[in-house]
Coordinates of C-alpha atoms in Angstrom, one line a residue:
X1 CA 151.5 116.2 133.3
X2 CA 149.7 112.8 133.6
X3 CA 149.3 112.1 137.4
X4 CA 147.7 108.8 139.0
X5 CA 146.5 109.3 142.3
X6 CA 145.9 106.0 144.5
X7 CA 143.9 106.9 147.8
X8 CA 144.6 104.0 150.2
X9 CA 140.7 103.1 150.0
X10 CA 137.3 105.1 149.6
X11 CA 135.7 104.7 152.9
X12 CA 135.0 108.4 154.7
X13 CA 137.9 109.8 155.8
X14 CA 140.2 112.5 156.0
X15 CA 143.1 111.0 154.4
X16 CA 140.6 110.0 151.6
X17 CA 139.2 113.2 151.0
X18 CA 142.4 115.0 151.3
X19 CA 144.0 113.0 148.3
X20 CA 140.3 113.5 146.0
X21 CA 140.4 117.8 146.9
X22 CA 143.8 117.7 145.4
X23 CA 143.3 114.7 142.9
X24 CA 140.7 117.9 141.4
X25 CA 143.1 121.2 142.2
X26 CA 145.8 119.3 140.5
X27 CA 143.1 118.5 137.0
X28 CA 141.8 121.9 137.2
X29 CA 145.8 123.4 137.1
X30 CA 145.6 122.0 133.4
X31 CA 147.2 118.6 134.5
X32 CA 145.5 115.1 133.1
X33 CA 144.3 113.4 136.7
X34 CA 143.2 109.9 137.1
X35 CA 142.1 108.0 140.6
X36 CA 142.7 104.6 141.5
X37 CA 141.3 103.0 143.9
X38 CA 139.3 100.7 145.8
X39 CA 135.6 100.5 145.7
X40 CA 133.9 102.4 148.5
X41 CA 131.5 105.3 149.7
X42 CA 133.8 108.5 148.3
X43 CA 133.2 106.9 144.7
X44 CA 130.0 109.3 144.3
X45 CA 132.2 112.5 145.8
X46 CA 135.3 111.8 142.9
X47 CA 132.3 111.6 140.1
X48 CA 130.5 115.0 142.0
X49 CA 134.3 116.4 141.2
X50 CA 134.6 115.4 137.5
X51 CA 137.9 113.4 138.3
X52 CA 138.1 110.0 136.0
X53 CA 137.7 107.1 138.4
X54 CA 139.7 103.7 137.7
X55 CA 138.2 100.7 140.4
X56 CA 141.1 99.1 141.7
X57 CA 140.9 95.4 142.2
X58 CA 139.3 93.9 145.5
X59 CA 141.9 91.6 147.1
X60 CA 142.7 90.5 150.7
X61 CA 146.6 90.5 150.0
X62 CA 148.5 93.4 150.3
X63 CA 150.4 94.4 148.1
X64 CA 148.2 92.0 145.5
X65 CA 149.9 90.8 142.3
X66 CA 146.9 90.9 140.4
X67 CA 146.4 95.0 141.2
X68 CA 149.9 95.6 140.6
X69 CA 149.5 94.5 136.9
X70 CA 146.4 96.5 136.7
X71 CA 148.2 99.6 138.2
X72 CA 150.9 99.1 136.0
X73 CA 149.0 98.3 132.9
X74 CA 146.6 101.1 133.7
X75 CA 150.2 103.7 133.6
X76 CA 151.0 101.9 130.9
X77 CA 147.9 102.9 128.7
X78 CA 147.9 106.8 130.1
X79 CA 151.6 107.3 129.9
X80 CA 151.8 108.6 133.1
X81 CA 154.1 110.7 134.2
X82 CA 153.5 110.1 138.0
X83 CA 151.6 108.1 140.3
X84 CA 151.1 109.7 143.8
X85 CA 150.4 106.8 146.4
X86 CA 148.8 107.4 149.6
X87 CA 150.1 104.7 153.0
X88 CA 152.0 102.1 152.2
X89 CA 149.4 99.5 150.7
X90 CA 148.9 101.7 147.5
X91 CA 152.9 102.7 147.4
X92 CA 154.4 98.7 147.7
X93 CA 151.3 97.9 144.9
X94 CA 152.6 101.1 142.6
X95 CA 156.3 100.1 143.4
X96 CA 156.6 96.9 142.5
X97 CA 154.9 97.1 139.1
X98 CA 154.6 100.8 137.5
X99 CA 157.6 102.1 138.9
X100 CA 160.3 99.3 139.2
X101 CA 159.1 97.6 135.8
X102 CA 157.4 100.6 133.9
X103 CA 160.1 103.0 135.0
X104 CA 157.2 105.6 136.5
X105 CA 158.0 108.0 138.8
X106 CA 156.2 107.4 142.4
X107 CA 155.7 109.7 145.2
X108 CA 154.1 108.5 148.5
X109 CA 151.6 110.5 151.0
X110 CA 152.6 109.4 154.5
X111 CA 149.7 110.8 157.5
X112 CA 149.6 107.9 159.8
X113 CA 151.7 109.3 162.7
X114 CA 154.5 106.9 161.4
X115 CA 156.1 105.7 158.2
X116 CA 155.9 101.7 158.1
X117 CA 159.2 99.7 157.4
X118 CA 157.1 98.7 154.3
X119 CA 157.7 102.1 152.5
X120 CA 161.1 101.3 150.1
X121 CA 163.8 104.0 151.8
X122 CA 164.1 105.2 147.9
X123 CA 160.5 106.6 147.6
X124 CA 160.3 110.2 148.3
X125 CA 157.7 111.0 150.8
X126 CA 155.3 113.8 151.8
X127 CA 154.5 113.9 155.3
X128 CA 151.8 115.6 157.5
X129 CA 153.9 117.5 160.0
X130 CA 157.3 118.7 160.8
X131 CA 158.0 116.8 163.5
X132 CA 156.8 113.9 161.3
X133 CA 159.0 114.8 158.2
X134 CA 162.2 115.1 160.5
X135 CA 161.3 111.5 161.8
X136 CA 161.1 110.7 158.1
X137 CA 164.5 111.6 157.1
X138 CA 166.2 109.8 159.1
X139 CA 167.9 106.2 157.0
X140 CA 166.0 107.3 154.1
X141 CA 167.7 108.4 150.4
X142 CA 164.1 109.3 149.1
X143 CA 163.4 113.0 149.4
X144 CA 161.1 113.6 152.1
X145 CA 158.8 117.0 151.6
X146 CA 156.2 118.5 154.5
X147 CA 152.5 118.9 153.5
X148 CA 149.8 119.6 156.1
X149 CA 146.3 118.2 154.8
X150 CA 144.8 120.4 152.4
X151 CA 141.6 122.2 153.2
X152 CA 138.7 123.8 150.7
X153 CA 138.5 126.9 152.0
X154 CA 135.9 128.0 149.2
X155 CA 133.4 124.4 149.8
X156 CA 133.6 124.8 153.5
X157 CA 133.0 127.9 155.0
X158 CA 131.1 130.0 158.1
X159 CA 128.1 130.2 155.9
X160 CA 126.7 126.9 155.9
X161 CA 123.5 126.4 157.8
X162 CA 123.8 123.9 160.5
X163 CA 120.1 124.8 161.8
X164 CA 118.5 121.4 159.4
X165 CA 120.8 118.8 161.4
X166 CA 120.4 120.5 164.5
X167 CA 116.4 120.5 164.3
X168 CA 117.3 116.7 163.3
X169 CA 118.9 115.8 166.3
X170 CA 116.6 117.5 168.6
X171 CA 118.9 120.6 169.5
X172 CA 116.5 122.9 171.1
X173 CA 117.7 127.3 170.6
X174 CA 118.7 126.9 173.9
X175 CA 120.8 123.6 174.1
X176 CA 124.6 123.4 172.9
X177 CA 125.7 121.1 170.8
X178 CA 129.0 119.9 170.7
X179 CA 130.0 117.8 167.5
X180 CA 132.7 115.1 166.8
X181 CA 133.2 113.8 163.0
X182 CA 135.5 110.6 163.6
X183 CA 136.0 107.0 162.6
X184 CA 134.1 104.9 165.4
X185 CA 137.5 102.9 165.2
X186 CA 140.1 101.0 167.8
X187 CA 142.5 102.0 166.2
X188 CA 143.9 105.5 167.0
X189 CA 140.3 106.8 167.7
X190 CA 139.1 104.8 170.8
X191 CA 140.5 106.6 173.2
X192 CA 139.4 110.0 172.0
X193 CA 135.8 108.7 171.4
X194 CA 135.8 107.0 175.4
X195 CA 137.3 110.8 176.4
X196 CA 134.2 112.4 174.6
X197 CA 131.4 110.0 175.5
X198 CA 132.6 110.3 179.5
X199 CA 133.0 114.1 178.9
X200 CA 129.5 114.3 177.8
X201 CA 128.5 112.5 181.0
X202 CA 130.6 115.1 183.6
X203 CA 128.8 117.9 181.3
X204 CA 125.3 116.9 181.1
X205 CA 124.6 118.0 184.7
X206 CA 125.2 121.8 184.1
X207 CA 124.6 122.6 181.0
X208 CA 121.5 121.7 178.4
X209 CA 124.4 120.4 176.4
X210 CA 123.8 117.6 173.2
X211 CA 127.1 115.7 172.5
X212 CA 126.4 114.4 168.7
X213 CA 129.2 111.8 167.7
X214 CA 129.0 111.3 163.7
X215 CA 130.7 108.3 162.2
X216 CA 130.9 104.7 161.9
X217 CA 133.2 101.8 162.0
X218 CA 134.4 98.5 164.3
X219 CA 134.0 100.3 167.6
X220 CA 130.6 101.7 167.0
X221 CA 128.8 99.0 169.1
X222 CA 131.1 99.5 171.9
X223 CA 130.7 103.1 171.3
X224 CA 127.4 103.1 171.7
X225 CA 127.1 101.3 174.9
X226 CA 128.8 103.7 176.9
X227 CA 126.9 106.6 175.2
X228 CA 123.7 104.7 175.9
X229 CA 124.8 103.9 180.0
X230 CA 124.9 108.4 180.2
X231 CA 121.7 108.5 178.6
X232 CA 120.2 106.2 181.0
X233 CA 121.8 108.2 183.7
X234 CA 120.7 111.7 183.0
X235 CA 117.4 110.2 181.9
X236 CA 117.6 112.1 178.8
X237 CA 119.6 111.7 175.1
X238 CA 122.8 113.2 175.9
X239 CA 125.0 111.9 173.6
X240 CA 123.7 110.7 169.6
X241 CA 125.1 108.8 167.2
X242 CA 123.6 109.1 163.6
X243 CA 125.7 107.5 161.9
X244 CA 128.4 108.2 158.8
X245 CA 127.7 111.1 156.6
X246 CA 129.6 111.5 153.1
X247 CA 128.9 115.4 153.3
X248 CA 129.4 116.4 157.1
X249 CA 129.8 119.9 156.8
X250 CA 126.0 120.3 158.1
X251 CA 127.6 118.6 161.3
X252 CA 130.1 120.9 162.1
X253 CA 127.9 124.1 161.6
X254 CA 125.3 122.4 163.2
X255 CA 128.0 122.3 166.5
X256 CA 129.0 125.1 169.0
X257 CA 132.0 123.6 169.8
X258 CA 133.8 120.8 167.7
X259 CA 136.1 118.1 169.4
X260 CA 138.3 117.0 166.5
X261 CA 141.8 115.6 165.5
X262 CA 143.7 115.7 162.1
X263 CA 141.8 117.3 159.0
X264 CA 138.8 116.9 160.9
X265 CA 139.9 119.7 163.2
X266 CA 140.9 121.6 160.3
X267 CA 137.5 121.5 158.5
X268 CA 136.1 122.7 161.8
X269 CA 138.1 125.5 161.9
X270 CA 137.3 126.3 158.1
X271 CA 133.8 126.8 159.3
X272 CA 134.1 129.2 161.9
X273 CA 134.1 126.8 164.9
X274 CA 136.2 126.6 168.2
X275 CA 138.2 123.1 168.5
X276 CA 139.4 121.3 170.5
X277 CA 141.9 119.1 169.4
X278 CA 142.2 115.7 170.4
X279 CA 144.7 112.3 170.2
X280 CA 145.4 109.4 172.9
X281 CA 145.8 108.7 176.0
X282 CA 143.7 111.5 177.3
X283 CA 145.5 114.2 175.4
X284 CA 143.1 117.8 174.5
X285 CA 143.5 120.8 173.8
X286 CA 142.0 124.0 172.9
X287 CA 142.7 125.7 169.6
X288 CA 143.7 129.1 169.9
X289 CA 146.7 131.7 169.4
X290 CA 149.0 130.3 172.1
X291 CA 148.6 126.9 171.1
X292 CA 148.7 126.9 167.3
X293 CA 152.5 126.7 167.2
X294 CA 151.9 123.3 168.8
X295 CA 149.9 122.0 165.9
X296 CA 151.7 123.3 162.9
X297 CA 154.8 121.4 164.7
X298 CA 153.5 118.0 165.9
X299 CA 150.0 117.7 163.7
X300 CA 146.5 118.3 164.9
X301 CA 146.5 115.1 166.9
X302 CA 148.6 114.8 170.5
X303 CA 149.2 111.6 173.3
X304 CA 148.8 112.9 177.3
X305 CA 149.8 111.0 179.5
X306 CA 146.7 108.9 180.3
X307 CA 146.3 110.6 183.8
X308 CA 142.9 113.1 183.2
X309 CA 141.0 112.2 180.0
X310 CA 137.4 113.2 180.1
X311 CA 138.1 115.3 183.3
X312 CA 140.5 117.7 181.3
X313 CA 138.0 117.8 178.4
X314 CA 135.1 118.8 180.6
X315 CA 136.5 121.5 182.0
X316 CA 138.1 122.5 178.2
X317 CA 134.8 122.4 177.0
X318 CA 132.5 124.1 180.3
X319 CA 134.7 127.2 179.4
X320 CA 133.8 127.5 176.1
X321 CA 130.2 126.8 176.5
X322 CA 130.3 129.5 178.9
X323 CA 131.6 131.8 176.5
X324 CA 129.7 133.1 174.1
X325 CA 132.4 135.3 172.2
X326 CA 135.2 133.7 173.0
X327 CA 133.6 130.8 171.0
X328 CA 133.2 133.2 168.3
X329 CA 136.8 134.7 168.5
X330 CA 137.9 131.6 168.5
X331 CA 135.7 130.2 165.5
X332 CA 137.0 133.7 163.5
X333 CA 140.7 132.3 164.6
X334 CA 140.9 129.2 163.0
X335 CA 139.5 130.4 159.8
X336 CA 141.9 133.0 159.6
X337 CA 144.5 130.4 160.3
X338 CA 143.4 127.5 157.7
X339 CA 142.7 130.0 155.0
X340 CA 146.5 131.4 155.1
X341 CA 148.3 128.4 156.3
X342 CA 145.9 125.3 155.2
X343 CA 144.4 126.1 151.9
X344 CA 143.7 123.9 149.0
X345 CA 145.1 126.5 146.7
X346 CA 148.2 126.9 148.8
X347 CA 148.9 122.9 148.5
X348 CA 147.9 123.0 145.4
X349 CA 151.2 124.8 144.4
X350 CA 153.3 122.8 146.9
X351 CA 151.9 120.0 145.2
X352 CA 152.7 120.6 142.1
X353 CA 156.3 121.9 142.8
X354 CA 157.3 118.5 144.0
X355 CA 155.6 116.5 141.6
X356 CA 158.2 118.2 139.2
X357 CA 160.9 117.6 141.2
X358 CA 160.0 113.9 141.5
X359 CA 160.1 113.6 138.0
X360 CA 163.0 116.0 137.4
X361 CA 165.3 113.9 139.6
X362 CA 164.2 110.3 139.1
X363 CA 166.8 107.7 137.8
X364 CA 166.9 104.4 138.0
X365 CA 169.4 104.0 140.6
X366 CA 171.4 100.7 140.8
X367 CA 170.2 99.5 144.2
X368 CA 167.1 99.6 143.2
X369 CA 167.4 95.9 143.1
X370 CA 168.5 95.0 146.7
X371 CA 165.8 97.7 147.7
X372 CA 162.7 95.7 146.0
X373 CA 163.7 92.8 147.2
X374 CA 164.1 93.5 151.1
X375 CA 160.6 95.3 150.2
X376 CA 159.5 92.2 148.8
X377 CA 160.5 90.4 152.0
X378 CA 159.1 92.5 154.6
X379 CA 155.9 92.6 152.9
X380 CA 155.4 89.3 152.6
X381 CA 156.2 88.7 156.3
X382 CA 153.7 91.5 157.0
X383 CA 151.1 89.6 155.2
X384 CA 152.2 86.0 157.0
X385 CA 152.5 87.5 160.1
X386 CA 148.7 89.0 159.4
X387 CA 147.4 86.4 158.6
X388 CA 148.5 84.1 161.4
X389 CA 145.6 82.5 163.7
X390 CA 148.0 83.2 166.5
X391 CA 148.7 86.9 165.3
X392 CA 144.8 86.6 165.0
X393 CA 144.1 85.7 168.8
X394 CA 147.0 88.3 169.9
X395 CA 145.4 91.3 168.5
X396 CA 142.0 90.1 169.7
X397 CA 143.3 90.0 173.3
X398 CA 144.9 93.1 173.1
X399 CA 141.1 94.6 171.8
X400 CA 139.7 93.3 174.8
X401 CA 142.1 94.4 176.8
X402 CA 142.3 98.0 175.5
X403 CA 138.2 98.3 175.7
X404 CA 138.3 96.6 179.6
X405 CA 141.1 99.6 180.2
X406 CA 138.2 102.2 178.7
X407 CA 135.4 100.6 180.6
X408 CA 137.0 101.1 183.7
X409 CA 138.3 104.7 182.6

């Protein structure tokens, strides 16, 4: 089988990584793997996993004519038997080329915690979470399959030694250190990141505790600010910020207690460490036995009701800290559960399975037509509507207004 896979872009990310790990179970199956994609900061991690890499065009339109010729001359070339598109960008620019012109089967990766009007109804889907995939179904004629993010059970593990990054950041053998890996981003991650950086604050005066937030993106000025205002008021570094790492599996087994959402989480776990899981609006909660059923429903991500925040998340993590081996009973728990339920190898096999069926059932069916074009419609109004100065000013006042609400959290 010869299977493109089209990451929505390369910068760090779970989604990102997620689609390379399999891009590399699926090649070493036996299968003929190319990625497409973007330029950005995961290019040097698909060349450290042998997969061939094929830069995508850089263009501000999406979906961009140009790319879509070069997607579809690029399946073209490799007779490809699939392409597997991750979000909508990369599925509308595989669409409307390879598949509706070159006749290429096309399966899209939906783990945004919605699928866009953008995505034709006919493409099948593969969706993050149950509760996700029943949402999916509904209008659709596209097969829609369940795939939790796949984790590398054998690259991350409880033996890596997090001792280097914690001697980095100045974590003495008697301080904790509690760990985020996250996009320092508005969108979906701000109010996680406020929750965490106000959580630190209500720790630091009981415990020698070291809140280490790693990432980087459009919030990380703002995010920094507020960490900055609790260091100033404890008169010590409370909570760091050093930045993105490519690799941060040093991070997380640097951490006694990780404070995660999505794949993120799930990598913690992989490692040995208690979580707790985070999403918006103040939502958090710890990963253990009575709460897994939660997760493997609705995704490692939640929305509370915007009432608590960081008080809940203090008090989540004060437990733990005070808890030697329930932190470890914990940490034993969630690798337990990623390597039976969240494996690569596992996906890799679910994977596979519906990439044959994709290609098994496709036809060209004879509203394929009307379909492209009311996709062809949409996404140009997306685009107009995008790039709009008043669209512009709207989403900038809604910024503010969304950062004044965490200031005042």
């Amino acid at each position: 089988m010869r299977v493109i896979v089209y990451p929505h872009d390369l910068a760090i990310g779970g989604s990102q990584i997620n689609a390379i790990d399999l891009a590399k179970a699926v090649q070493d199956a036996g299968h003929e793997v190319t990625v497409f994609a973007q330029p950005g900061p995961l290019e040097e991690y698909i060349a450290e996993k042998g997969v061939p890499f094929v830069r995508a065009r850089t263009l501000r339109y999406r979906p961009a004519p140009s790319r879509i010729a070069q997607l579809a001359s690029l399946a073209l070339r490799q007779d490809a038997d699939l392409i597997h598109a991750y979000e909508w960008p990369p599925c509308l620019d595989a669409y409307f080329g390879a598949h509706l012109v070159g006749g290429v089967p096309l399966v899209c990766t939906v783990l945004s915690m919605a699928v866009s009007d953008l995505v034709p109804p006919s493409v099948p889907l593969i969706m993050g979470t149950e509760d996700l995939g029943d949402e999916a179904c509904n209008g659709r004629a596209g097969a829609v399959r369940v795939l939790e993010p796949p984790i590398d059970v054998i690259g991350d593990h409880p033996g890596i030694d997090g001792r280097p990054l914690r001697e980095a950041w100045g974590i003495g053998p008697d301080e904790f250190a509690v760990v985020s890996v996250s996009r320092l981003s508005y969108d979906l991650k701000l109010d996680a990141l406020v929750q965490t950086v106000d959580a630190a604050g209500l720790l630091a005066g009981g415990f020698p505790v070291k809140f280490v937030l790693v990432g980087g993106g459009d919030a990380e000025a703002d995010i920094r600010a507020r960490a900055e205002e609790v260091n100033r008021r404890h008169g010590r570094e409370v909570v760091i910020l050093p930045g993105s790492m490519r690799d941060p599996r040093g991070a997380y087994a640097a951490a006694d207690v990780v404070v995660a959402m999505g794949s993120s989480a799930l990598r913690s776990m992989a490692i040995g460490k208690p979580v707790v899981v985070q999403g918006e609006r103040g939502f958090c909660l710890e990963l253990n036995d009575a709460t897994l059923p939660v997760f493997l429903r609705q995704g490692f991500w939640g929305t509370g009701d915007g009432s608590v925040g960081a008080e809940l998340l203090a008090s989540q993590l004060a437990a733990l800290l005070s808890d030697v081996g329930r932190r470890a009973a914990l940490g034993a728990f969630g690798r337990r559960t990623v390597e039976t339920q969240f494996s690569l190898e596992r996906a890799t096999g679910t994977v596979l399975d519906i990439y044959a069926d994709v290609i098994s059932l496709y036809h060209r069916r004879p509203s394929d037509a009307s379909t492209a074009a009311r996709a062809a419609w949409l996404a140009m109004a997306n685009e107009a509507r995008l790039h709009d100065p008043r669209h512009r000013r709207i989403a900038a006042t809604q910024r503010q207004g969304r950062l004044a609400a965490a200031r005042r959290a």
